[in-house]
Amino acid sequence: MKHISSEIKYDLYESMDELSSEDKSLMLAAIEATGTAYAPYSNFHVGAAVLMENGQVVRGSNQENAAYPSGLCAERVAVFAAGSQFPGVKIKAIAITAMFDDLKEPLSVSPCGDCRQVMAEYEHRYKANIRLIITAGKGKIMVIPNTKTLLPLMFNAENLKK
Ligand code: THU
């Protein structure tokens, strides 16, 4: 028997002004994307902005449904839109934020398990890290170097090979 452990490493910034100009403008795009959320049930408006290797930024926001499980998170709306609009183009980074509809300040948010799986598949498929830039509340921002960090021991295409 071997004891194996893994640890999560990420950078925590005190404010958006400490970010690189690329990361800051991606976060501003995510903040803007919260304005397109359809979240009448949770009132939790999530925005995501995906930066592609070709420089394009694709935005997404959560889209809820009266049949609750039929809705989709902002991250998957953005990543799937990016994959369908720019097939074959790598994703470099994704910024994620959230706001309550009556409180216009970025909240702490953390991608759900399904979104982690979806983002990690793109990372695995293109063999290129996807940086995650995520609001952590009180103006702080987490920058996580890749999606694998958030999904250790992930299930991926290799598991389906005989
Ligand atoms: N949601 C997202 O869009 N992304 C996340 O990272 C967490 C949760 C959405 C799903 C649902 O519309 C609402 O936030 C409350 O869970």
Short mmCIF file of N, CA and C and ligand atoms in Angstrom, two decimals:
data_model
loop_
_atom_site.label_atom_id
_atom_site.label_comp_id
_atom_site.label_asym_id
_atom_site.label_seq_id
_atom_site.Cartn_x
_atom_site.Cartn_y
_atom_site.Cartn_z
N MET A 1 0.85 -1.19 0.00
CA MET A 1 0.00 0.00 0.00
C MET A 1 0.88 1.25 0.00
N LYS A 2 0.47 2.25 -0.81
CA LYS A 2 1.19 3.52 -0.83
C LYS A 2 0.21 4.61 -0.42
N HIS A 3 0.69 5.57 0.32
CA HIS A 3 -0.18 6.71 0.65
C HIS A 3 0.11 7.81 -0.36
N ILE A 4 -0.89 8.19 -1.12
CA ILE A 4 -0.71 9.20 -2.17
C ILE A 4 -1.58 10.40 -1.84
N SER A 5 -1.00 11.60 -1.99
CA SER A 5 -1.85 12.78 -1.74
C SER A 5 -1.68 13.79 -2.87
N SER A 6 -2.64 14.65 -3.02
CA SER A 6 -2.48 15.72 -4.00
C SER A 6 -2.93 17.02 -3.34
N GLU A 7 -2.37 18.13 -3.80
CA GLU A 7 -2.75 19.40 -3.20
C GLU A 7 -3.14 20.38 -4.29
N ILE A 8 -3.96 21.33 -3.91
CA ILE A 8 -4.41 22.35 -4.85
C ILE A 8 -3.56 23.61 -4.65
N LYS A 9 -3.04 24.14 -5.77
CA LYS A 9 -2.27 25.38 -5.68
C LYS A 9 -2.90 26.41 -6.59
N TYR A 10 -3.12 27.60 -6.07
CA TYR A 10 -3.65 28.67 -6.90
C TYR A 10 -3.20 30.01 -6.34
N ASP A 11 -3.36 31.06 -7.14
CA ASP A 11 -2.99 32.40 -6.68
C ASP A 11 -4.23 33.15 -6.24
N LEU A 12 -4.11 33.87 -5.14
CA LEU A 12 -5.22 34.67 -4.66
C LEU A 12 -4.83 36.14 -4.75
N TYR A 13 -5.57 36.89 -5.55
CA TYR A 13 -5.31 38.33 -5.70
C TYR A 13 -6.28 39.11 -4.83
N GLU A 14 -5.79 40.22 -4.28
CA GLU A 14 -6.62 41.03 -3.38
C GLU A 14 -7.68 41.84 -4.11
N SER A 15 -7.36 42.18 -5.38
CA SER A 15 -8.36 42.95 -6.14
C SER A 15 -8.11 42.74 -7.63
N MET A 16 -9.11 43.17 -8.42
CA MET A 16 -8.99 43.02 -9.88
C MET A 16 -7.84 43.82 -10.44
N ASP A 17 -7.48 44.90 -9.75
CA ASP A 17 -6.40 45.76 -10.26
C ASP A 17 -5.04 45.08 -10.22
N GLU A 18 -4.93 43.99 -9.43
CA GLU A 18 -3.65 43.26 -9.39
C GLU A 18 -3.51 42.28 -10.56
N LEU A 19 -4.60 42.06 -11.29
CA LEU A 19 -4.55 41.06 -12.38
C LEU A 19 -3.79 41.61 -13.58
N SER A 20 -3.32 40.69 -14.44
CA SER A 20 -2.72 41.13 -15.71
C SER A 20 -3.84 41.79 -16.52
N SER A 21 -3.47 42.61 -17.52
CA SER A 21 -4.53 43.30 -18.26
C SER A 21 -5.40 42.29 -19.02
N GLU A 22 -4.81 41.16 -19.47
CA GLU A 22 -5.59 40.13 -20.18
C GLU A 22 -6.63 39.51 -19.25
N ASP A 23 -6.19 39.15 -18.04
CA ASP A 23 -7.11 38.52 -17.08
C ASP A 23 -8.18 39.51 -16.63
N LYS A 24 -7.77 40.76 -16.44
CA LYS A 24 -8.74 41.76 -15.97
C LYS A 24 -9.82 41.99 -17.04
N SER A 25 -9.41 42.09 -18.31
CA SER A 25 -10.45 42.35 -19.31
C SER A 25 -11.34 41.13 -19.51
N LEU A 26 -10.78 39.92 -19.28
CA LEU A 26 -11.64 38.73 -19.38
C LEU A 26 -12.65 38.73 -18.22
N MET A 27 -12.19 39.12 -17.03
CA MET A 27 -13.12 39.19 -15.90
C MET A 27 -14.19 40.25 -16.13
N LEU A 28 -13.79 41.38 -16.72
CA LEU A 28 -14.81 42.41 -16.99
C LEU A 28 -15.86 41.89 -17.97
N ALA A 29 -15.42 41.05 -18.92
CA ALA A 29 -16.38 40.45 -19.88
C ALA A 29 -17.32 39.49 -19.14
N ALA A 30 -16.78 38.75 -18.16
CA ALA A 30 -17.62 37.82 -17.38
C ALA A 30 -18.64 38.61 -16.54
N ILE A 31 -18.17 39.72 -15.96
CA ILE A 31 -19.08 40.55 -15.15
C ILE A 31 -20.22 41.07 -16.04
N GLU A 32 -19.84 41.52 -17.24
CA GLU A 32 -20.86 42.01 -18.17
C GLU A 32 -21.85 40.89 -18.54
N ALA A 33 -21.32 39.68 -18.67
CA ALA A 33 -22.16 38.53 -19.07
C ALA A 33 -23.21 38.19 -18.02
N THR A 34 -22.97 38.56 -16.76
CA THR A 34 -24.00 38.28 -15.73
C THR A 34 -25.31 38.98 -16.10
N GLY A 35 -25.18 40.06 -16.85
CA GLY A 35 -26.37 40.83 -17.25
C GLY A 35 -27.27 40.10 -18.21
N THR A 36 -26.79 39.00 -18.81
CA THR A 36 -27.62 38.24 -19.76
C THR A 36 -28.15 36.95 -19.14
N ALA A 37 -27.89 36.76 -17.83
CA ALA A 37 -28.37 35.53 -17.18
C ALA A 37 -29.90 35.49 -17.19
N TYR A 38 -30.42 34.29 -17.28
CA TYR A 38 -31.87 34.09 -17.09
C TYR A 38 -31.97 33.23 -15.84
N ALA A 39 -32.15 33.88 -14.71
CA ALA A 39 -32.10 33.17 -13.43
C ALA A 39 -33.25 33.58 -12.51
N PRO A 40 -34.51 33.42 -13.01
CA PRO A 40 -35.64 33.87 -12.20
C PRO A 40 -35.87 33.00 -10.97
N TYR A 41 -35.28 31.80 -10.94
CA TYR A 41 -35.55 30.88 -9.83
C TYR A 41 -34.53 31.04 -8.70
N SER A 42 -33.27 31.20 -9.05
CA SER A 42 -32.23 31.33 -8.02
C SER A 42 -31.85 32.79 -7.76
N ASN A 43 -32.11 33.65 -8.74
CA ASN A 43 -31.64 35.04 -8.70
C ASN A 43 -30.11 35.15 -8.60
N PHE A 44 -29.44 34.06 -8.87
CA PHE A 44 -27.97 34.02 -8.83
C PHE A 44 -27.51 34.12 -10.29
N HIS A 45 -26.99 35.28 -10.64
CA HIS A 45 -26.66 35.55 -12.05
C HIS A 45 -25.17 35.27 -12.27
N VAL A 46 -24.89 34.26 -13.05
CA VAL A 46 -23.49 33.86 -13.27
C VAL A 46 -23.06 34.27 -14.68
N GLY A 47 -21.83 34.76 -14.78
CA GLY A 47 -21.28 35.14 -16.08
C GLY A 47 -19.96 34.44 -16.28
N ALA A 48 -19.72 34.01 -17.52
CA ALA A 48 -18.44 33.37 -17.86
C ALA A 48 -17.94 33.97 -19.17
N ALA A 49 -16.63 34.09 -19.29
CA ALA A 49 -16.04 34.58 -20.53
C ALA A 49 -14.84 33.70 -20.86
N VAL A 50 -14.88 33.14 -22.06
CA VAL A 50 -13.84 32.20 -22.50
C VAL A 50 -12.90 32.93 -23.47
N LEU A 51 -11.60 32.85 -23.21
CA LEU A 51 -10.62 33.43 -24.13
C LEU A 51 -10.05 32.32 -24.99
N MET A 52 -10.22 32.46 -26.32
CA MET A 52 -9.73 31.45 -27.26
C MET A 52 -8.31 31.81 -27.71
N GLU A 53 -7.62 30.81 -28.24
CA GLU A 53 -6.25 31.06 -28.70
C GLU A 53 -6.20 32.07 -29.85
N ASN A 54 -7.30 32.19 -30.59
CA ASN A 54 -7.34 33.16 -31.69
C ASN A 54 -7.72 34.57 -31.22
N GLY A 55 -7.81 34.74 -29.89
CA GLY A 55 -8.09 36.07 -29.34
C GLY A 55 -9.58 36.36 -29.16
N GLN A 56 -10.42 35.50 -29.70
CA GLN A 56 -11.86 35.73 -29.55
C GLN A 56 -12.30 35.49 -28.10
N VAL A 57 -13.26 36.25 -27.64
CA VAL A 57 -13.84 36.04 -26.30
C VAL A 57 -15.30 35.62 -26.49
N VAL A 58 -15.65 34.47 -25.92
CA VAL A 58 -17.02 33.98 -26.03
C VAL A 58 -17.63 34.01 -24.63
N ARG A 59 -18.79 34.65 -24.52
CA ARG A 59 -19.44 34.82 -23.21
C ARG A 59 -20.59 33.85 -23.02
N GLY A 60 -20.90 33.60 -21.77
CA GLY A 60 -22.07 32.78 -21.46
C GLY A 60 -22.62 33.19 -20.12
N SER A 61 -23.87 32.85 -19.88
CA SER A 61 -24.50 33.12 -18.58
C SER A 61 -25.45 31.98 -18.28
N ASN A 62 -25.80 31.83 -17.01
CA ASN A 62 -26.68 30.70 -16.69
C ASN A 62 -28.08 30.92 -17.25
N GLN A 63 -28.65 29.85 -17.72
CA GLN A 63 -29.97 29.87 -18.34
C GLN A 63 -30.82 28.84 -17.62
N GLU A 64 -31.72 29.33 -16.78
CA GLU A 64 -32.51 28.42 -15.95
C GLU A 64 -33.80 28.01 -16.67
N ASN A 65 -34.51 27.08 -16.06
CA ASN A 65 -35.73 26.55 -16.65
C ASN A 65 -36.69 26.16 -15.54
N ALA A 66 -37.99 26.28 -15.80
CA ALA A 66 -39.00 25.89 -14.81
C ALA A 66 -38.83 24.43 -14.43
N ALA A 67 -38.38 23.62 -15.38
CA ALA A 67 -37.98 22.24 -15.07
C ALA A 67 -36.51 22.35 -14.67
N TYR A 68 -36.25 22.54 -13.38
CA TYR A 68 -34.93 22.98 -12.91
C TYR A 68 -33.71 22.29 -13.55
N PRO A 69 -33.68 20.95 -13.65
CA PRO A 69 -32.46 20.33 -14.18
C PRO A 69 -32.21 20.62 -15.67
N SER A 70 -33.23 21.18 -16.35
CA SER A 70 -33.04 21.49 -17.78
C SER A 70 -32.20 22.75 -17.99
N GLY A 71 -31.99 23.53 -16.96
CA GLY A 71 -31.17 24.74 -17.10
C GLY A 71 -29.69 24.39 -17.26
N LEU A 72 -28.90 25.40 -17.58
CA LEU A 72 -27.46 25.16 -17.77
C LEU A 72 -26.65 26.29 -17.14
N CYS A 73 -25.50 25.90 -16.55
CA CYS A 73 -24.60 26.86 -15.93
C CYS A 73 -23.91 27.74 -16.98
N ALA A 74 -23.49 28.91 -16.52
CA ALA A 74 -22.81 29.87 -17.38
C ALA A 74 -21.55 29.28 -18.04
N GLU A 75 -20.79 28.51 -17.26
CA GLU A 75 -19.52 27.97 -17.78
C GLU A 75 -19.78 27.07 -18.98
N ARG A 76 -20.80 26.17 -18.84
CA ARG A 76 -21.04 25.26 -19.96
C ARG A 76 -21.67 25.98 -21.15
N VAL A 77 -22.51 26.99 -20.88
CA VAL A 77 -23.07 27.78 -21.99
C VAL A 77 -21.90 28.39 -22.78
N ALA A 78 -20.93 28.97 -22.06
CA ALA A 78 -19.81 29.65 -22.73
C ALA A 78 -18.87 28.66 -23.43
N VAL A 79 -18.53 27.58 -22.72
CA VAL A 79 -17.55 26.63 -23.29
C VAL A 79 -18.15 25.91 -24.51
N PHE A 80 -19.42 25.51 -24.42
CA PHE A 80 -20.04 24.84 -25.57
C PHE A 80 -20.21 25.81 -26.74
N ALA A 81 -20.54 27.05 -26.45
CA ALA A 81 -20.66 28.04 -27.53
C ALA A 81 -19.30 28.23 -28.20
N ALA A 82 -18.24 28.30 -27.37
CA ALA A 82 -16.88 28.48 -27.91
C ALA A 82 -16.51 27.28 -28.79
N GLY A 83 -16.82 26.07 -28.30
CA GLY A 83 -16.49 24.86 -29.05
C GLY A 83 -17.25 24.77 -30.36
N SER A 84 -18.48 25.27 -30.38
CA SER A 84 -19.24 25.16 -31.62
C SER A 84 -18.96 26.32 -32.57
N GLN A 85 -18.62 27.49 -32.04
CA GLN A 85 -18.32 28.62 -32.93
C GLN A 85 -16.90 28.56 -33.48
N PHE A 86 -15.99 28.00 -32.69
CA PHE A 86 -14.57 27.95 -33.10
C PHE A 86 -14.02 26.53 -32.94
N PRO A 87 -14.53 25.59 -33.73
CA PRO A 87 -14.06 24.21 -33.57
C PRO A 87 -12.57 24.12 -33.86
N GLY A 88 -11.86 23.35 -33.04
CA GLY A 88 -10.43 23.16 -33.27
C GLY A 88 -9.57 24.25 -32.66
N VAL A 89 -10.16 25.29 -32.09
CA VAL A 89 -9.37 26.37 -31.49
C VAL A 89 -9.28 26.12 -29.98
N LYS A 90 -8.07 26.20 -29.45
CA LYS A 90 -7.86 25.94 -28.02
C LYS A 90 -8.49 27.03 -27.16
N ILE A 91 -8.89 26.63 -25.97
CA ILE A 91 -9.35 27.60 -24.97
C ILE A 91 -8.16 27.93 -24.07
N LYS A 92 -7.86 29.23 -23.92
CA LYS A 92 -6.72 29.62 -23.06
C LYS A 92 -7.14 29.86 -21.62
N ALA A 93 -8.28 30.49 -21.44
CA ALA A 93 -8.69 30.87 -20.08
C ALA A 93 -10.19 31.06 -20.01
N ILE A 94 -10.70 30.97 -18.80
CA ILE A 94 -12.12 31.27 -18.58
C ILE A 94 -12.26 32.08 -17.30
N ALA A 95 -12.99 33.18 -17.37
CA ALA A 95 -13.28 33.98 -16.18
C ALA A 95 -14.72 33.70 -15.77
N ILE A 96 -14.93 33.59 -14.46
CA ILE A 96 -16.25 33.23 -13.94
C ILE A 96 -16.59 34.15 -12.77
N THR A 97 -17.80 34.66 -12.78
CA THR A 97 -18.25 35.47 -11.65
C THR A 97 -19.75 35.32 -11.47
N ALA A 98 -20.27 35.85 -10.38
CA ALA A 98 -21.70 35.76 -10.11
C ALA A 98 -22.16 36.98 -9.33
N MET A 99 -23.44 37.28 -9.46
CA MET A 99 -24.04 38.39 -8.71
C MET A 99 -25.48 38.06 -8.41
N PHE A 100 -25.96 38.51 -7.26
CA PHE A 100 -27.40 38.45 -7.03
C PHE A 100 -28.01 39.60 -7.82
N ASP A 101 -29.25 39.41 -8.29
CA ASP A 101 -29.82 40.43 -9.17
C ASP A 101 -29.94 41.79 -8.51
N ASP A 102 -30.09 41.82 -7.17
CA ASP A 102 -30.30 43.10 -6.50
C ASP A 102 -29.01 43.63 -5.84
N LEU A 103 -27.91 42.96 -6.06
CA LEU A 103 -26.65 43.33 -5.40
C LEU A 103 -25.55 43.28 -6.46
N LYS A 104 -25.17 44.43 -6.98
CA LYS A 104 -24.29 44.44 -8.15
C LYS A 104 -22.82 44.38 -7.78
N GLU A 105 -22.46 43.37 -6.99
CA GLU A 105 -21.02 43.20 -6.72
C GLU A 105 -20.65 41.73 -6.87
N PRO A 106 -19.46 41.46 -7.44
CA PRO A 106 -19.08 40.07 -7.72
C PRO A 106 -19.02 39.21 -6.46
N LEU A 107 -19.64 38.07 -6.55
CA LEU A 107 -19.71 37.14 -5.42
C LEU A 107 -18.67 36.04 -5.57
N SER A 108 -18.53 35.29 -4.49
CA SER A 108 -17.72 34.09 -4.54
C SER A 108 -18.49 33.02 -5.31
N VAL A 109 -17.83 32.36 -6.25
CA VAL A 109 -18.48 31.30 -7.03
C VAL A 109 -17.47 30.20 -7.26
N SER A 110 -17.97 29.00 -7.47
CA SER A 110 -17.07 27.88 -7.71
C SER A 110 -17.75 26.94 -8.68
N PRO A 111 -17.10 26.61 -9.80
CA PRO A 111 -17.77 25.79 -10.81
C PRO A 111 -18.28 24.47 -10.25
N CYS A 112 -19.46 24.07 -10.68
CA CYS A 112 -20.04 22.80 -10.20
C CYS A 112 -19.27 21.62 -10.82
N GLY A 113 -19.53 20.46 -10.33
CA GLY A 113 -18.82 19.26 -10.81
C GLY A 113 -19.00 19.01 -12.30
N ASP A 114 -20.22 19.22 -12.81
CA ASP A 114 -20.46 19.00 -14.25
C ASP A 114 -19.62 19.97 -15.08
N CYS A 115 -19.56 21.23 -14.65
CA CYS A 115 -18.77 22.22 -15.41
C CYS A 115 -17.28 21.90 -15.33
N ARG A 116 -16.84 21.43 -14.18
CA ARG A 116 -15.42 21.03 -14.06
C ARG A 116 -15.10 19.92 -15.05
N GLN A 117 -16.00 18.95 -15.14
CA GLN A 117 -15.80 17.82 -16.05
C GLN A 117 -15.73 18.31 -17.51
N VAL A 118 -16.65 19.22 -17.85
CA VAL A 118 -16.71 19.72 -19.23
C VAL A 118 -15.45 20.54 -19.55
N MET A 119 -15.05 21.42 -18.66
CA MET A 119 -13.86 22.24 -18.92
C MET A 119 -12.62 21.35 -19.01
N ALA A 120 -12.55 20.35 -18.12
CA ALA A 120 -11.38 19.47 -18.11
C ALA A 120 -11.29 18.64 -19.39
N GLU A 121 -12.43 18.32 -19.98
CA GLU A 121 -12.41 17.57 -21.24
C GLU A 121 -11.77 18.41 -22.36
N TYR A 122 -12.09 19.71 -22.40
CA TYR A 122 -11.48 20.58 -23.42
C TYR A 122 -9.98 20.67 -23.20
N GLU A 123 -9.59 20.75 -21.94
CA GLU A 123 -8.17 20.83 -21.61
C GLU A 123 -7.44 19.56 -22.07
N HIS A 124 -8.06 18.43 -21.78
CA HIS A 124 -7.48 17.13 -22.13
C HIS A 124 -7.42 16.97 -23.65
N ARG A 125 -8.51 17.37 -24.30
CA ARG A 125 -8.63 17.21 -25.76
C ARG A 125 -7.57 18.02 -26.50
N TYR A 126 -7.31 19.25 -26.06
CA TYR A 126 -6.36 20.11 -26.76
C TYR A 126 -4.98 20.11 -26.12
N LYS A 127 -4.81 19.32 -25.07
CA LYS A 127 -3.53 19.22 -24.36
C LYS A 127 -2.96 20.60 -24.06
N ALA A 128 -3.82 21.48 -23.57
CA ALA A 128 -3.39 22.85 -23.23
C ALA A 128 -4.14 23.29 -21.99
N ASN A 129 -3.40 23.84 -21.03
CA ASN A 129 -4.02 24.29 -19.79
C ASN A 129 -5.06 25.39 -20.03
N ILE A 130 -6.14 25.32 -19.29
CA ILE A 130 -7.12 26.40 -19.29
C ILE A 130 -7.02 27.09 -17.93
N ARG A 131 -6.63 28.38 -17.95
CA ARG A 131 -6.55 29.14 -16.68
C ARG A 131 -7.94 29.53 -16.22
N LEU A 132 -8.17 29.43 -14.94
CA LEU A 132 -9.47 29.82 -14.40
C LEU A 132 -9.29 31.08 -13.56
N ILE A 133 -10.09 32.09 -13.85
CA ILE A 133 -10.01 33.36 -13.11
C ILE A 133 -11.40 33.52 -12.48
N ILE A 134 -11.45 33.41 -11.17
CA ILE A 134 -12.76 33.27 -10.50
C ILE A 134 -12.89 34.26 -9.35
N THR A 135 -14.03 34.94 -9.27
CA THR A 135 -14.20 35.87 -8.14
C THR A 135 -14.42 35.07 -6.85
N ALA A 136 -13.77 35.58 -5.79
CA ALA A 136 -13.80 34.85 -4.52
C ALA A 136 -14.45 35.67 -3.41
N GLY A 137 -15.23 36.70 -3.79
CA GLY A 137 -15.92 37.53 -2.80
C GLY A 137 -14.99 38.59 -2.21
N LYS A 138 -15.58 39.65 -1.66
CA LYS A 138 -14.83 40.76 -1.04
C LYS A 138 -13.75 41.31 -2.00
N GLY A 139 -14.03 41.27 -3.28
CA GLY A 139 -13.11 41.82 -4.28
C GLY A 139 -11.96 40.92 -4.66
N LYS A 140 -11.81 39.79 -3.97
CA LYS A 140 -10.67 38.90 -4.23
C LYS A 140 -10.91 38.04 -5.48
N ILE A 141 -9.79 37.61 -6.08
CA ILE A 141 -9.86 36.80 -7.30
C ILE A 141 -8.91 35.62 -7.15
N MET A 142 -9.41 34.43 -7.50
CA MET A 142 -8.54 33.24 -7.52
C MET A 142 -8.11 33.00 -8.96
N VAL A 143 -6.83 32.72 -9.15
CA VAL A 143 -6.38 32.30 -10.47
C VAL A 143 -5.80 30.89 -10.33
N ILE A 144 -6.46 29.97 -11.00
CA ILE A 144 -6.12 28.55 -10.90
C ILE A 144 -5.48 28.14 -12.23
N PRO A 145 -4.31 27.49 -12.19
CA PRO A 145 -3.54 27.31 -13.42
C PRO A 145 -4.18 26.39 -14.47
N ASN A 146 -5.03 25.47 -14.03
CA ASN A 146 -5.68 24.58 -15.00
C ASN A 146 -6.90 23.92 -14.36
N THR A 147 -7.72 23.32 -15.19
CA THR A 147 -8.96 22.74 -14.66
C THR A 147 -8.72 21.41 -13.95
N LYS A 148 -7.61 20.74 -14.33
CA LYS A 148 -7.29 19.46 -13.65
C LYS A 148 -7.15 19.65 -12.14
N THR A 149 -6.63 20.83 -11.77
CA THR A 149 -6.47 21.16 -10.35
C THR A 149 -7.80 21.00 -9.60
N LEU A 150 -8.88 21.35 -10.29
CA LEU A 150 -10.20 21.29 -9.64
C LEU A 150 -10.86 19.93 -9.76
N LEU A 151 -10.24 19.03 -10.53
CA LEU A 151 -10.88 17.73 -10.75
C LEU A 151 -9.82 16.63 -10.80
N PRO A 152 -9.15 16.41 -9.65
CA PRO A 152 -8.14 15.35 -9.64
C PRO A 152 -8.80 14.00 -9.91
N LEU A 153 -8.06 13.12 -10.53
CA LEU A 153 -8.55 11.76 -10.85
C LEU A 153 -9.78 11.79 -11.76
N MET A 154 -9.83 12.78 -12.63
CA MET A 154 -11.02 12.92 -13.49
C MET A 154 -11.20 11.71 -14.42
N PHE A 155 -12.42 11.49 -14.79
CA PHE A 155 -12.74 10.50 -15.82
C PHE A 155 -12.50 11.16 -17.16
N ASN A 156 -11.75 10.51 -18.04
CA ASN A 156 -11.54 11.11 -19.36
C ASN A 156 -11.51 10.04 -20.45
N ALA A 157 -11.26 10.49 -21.67
CA ALA A 157 -11.37 9.61 -22.84
C ALA A 157 -10.46 8.38 -22.72
N GLU A 158 -9.34 8.52 -22.00
CA GLU A 158 -8.43 7.37 -21.84
C GLU A 158 -9.13 6.21 -21.12
N ASN A 159 -10.04 6.54 -20.22
CA ASN A 159 -10.75 5.50 -19.48
C ASN A 159 -11.66 4.66 -20.36
N LEU A 160 -11.98 5.18 -21.54
CA LEU A 160 -12.90 4.46 -22.42
C LEU A 160 -12.16 3.54 -23.38
N LYS A 161 -10.80 3.61 -23.34
CA LYS A 161 -10.01 2.75 -24.24
C LYS A 161 -9.87 1.36 -23.66
N LYS A 162 -9.92 0.35 -24.53
CA LYS A 162 -9.81 -1.04 -24.05
C LYS A 162 -8.38 -1.35 -23.63
N1 THU B 1 -24.43 28.23 -11.60
C1 THU B 1 -23.61 28.55 -12.63
O1 THU B 1 -24.04 29.01 -13.70
N2 THU B 1 -22.28 28.34 -12.46
C2 THU B 1 -21.70 27.97 -11.29
O2 THU B 1 -20.47 27.90 -11.22
C3 THU B 1 -22.51 27.65 -10.12
C4 THU B 1 -23.97 27.66 -10.34
C5 THU B 1 -25.87 28.51 -11.77
C6 THU B 1 -26.77 27.32 -11.88
C7 THU B 1 -28.09 27.92 -11.42
O3 THU B 1 -28.68 28.61 -12.50
C8 THU B 1 -27.67 28.96 -10.38
O4 THU B 1 -26.31 29.24 -10.64
C9 THU B 1 -27.85 28.50 -8.94
O5 THU B 1 -27.23 27.26 -8.73
#
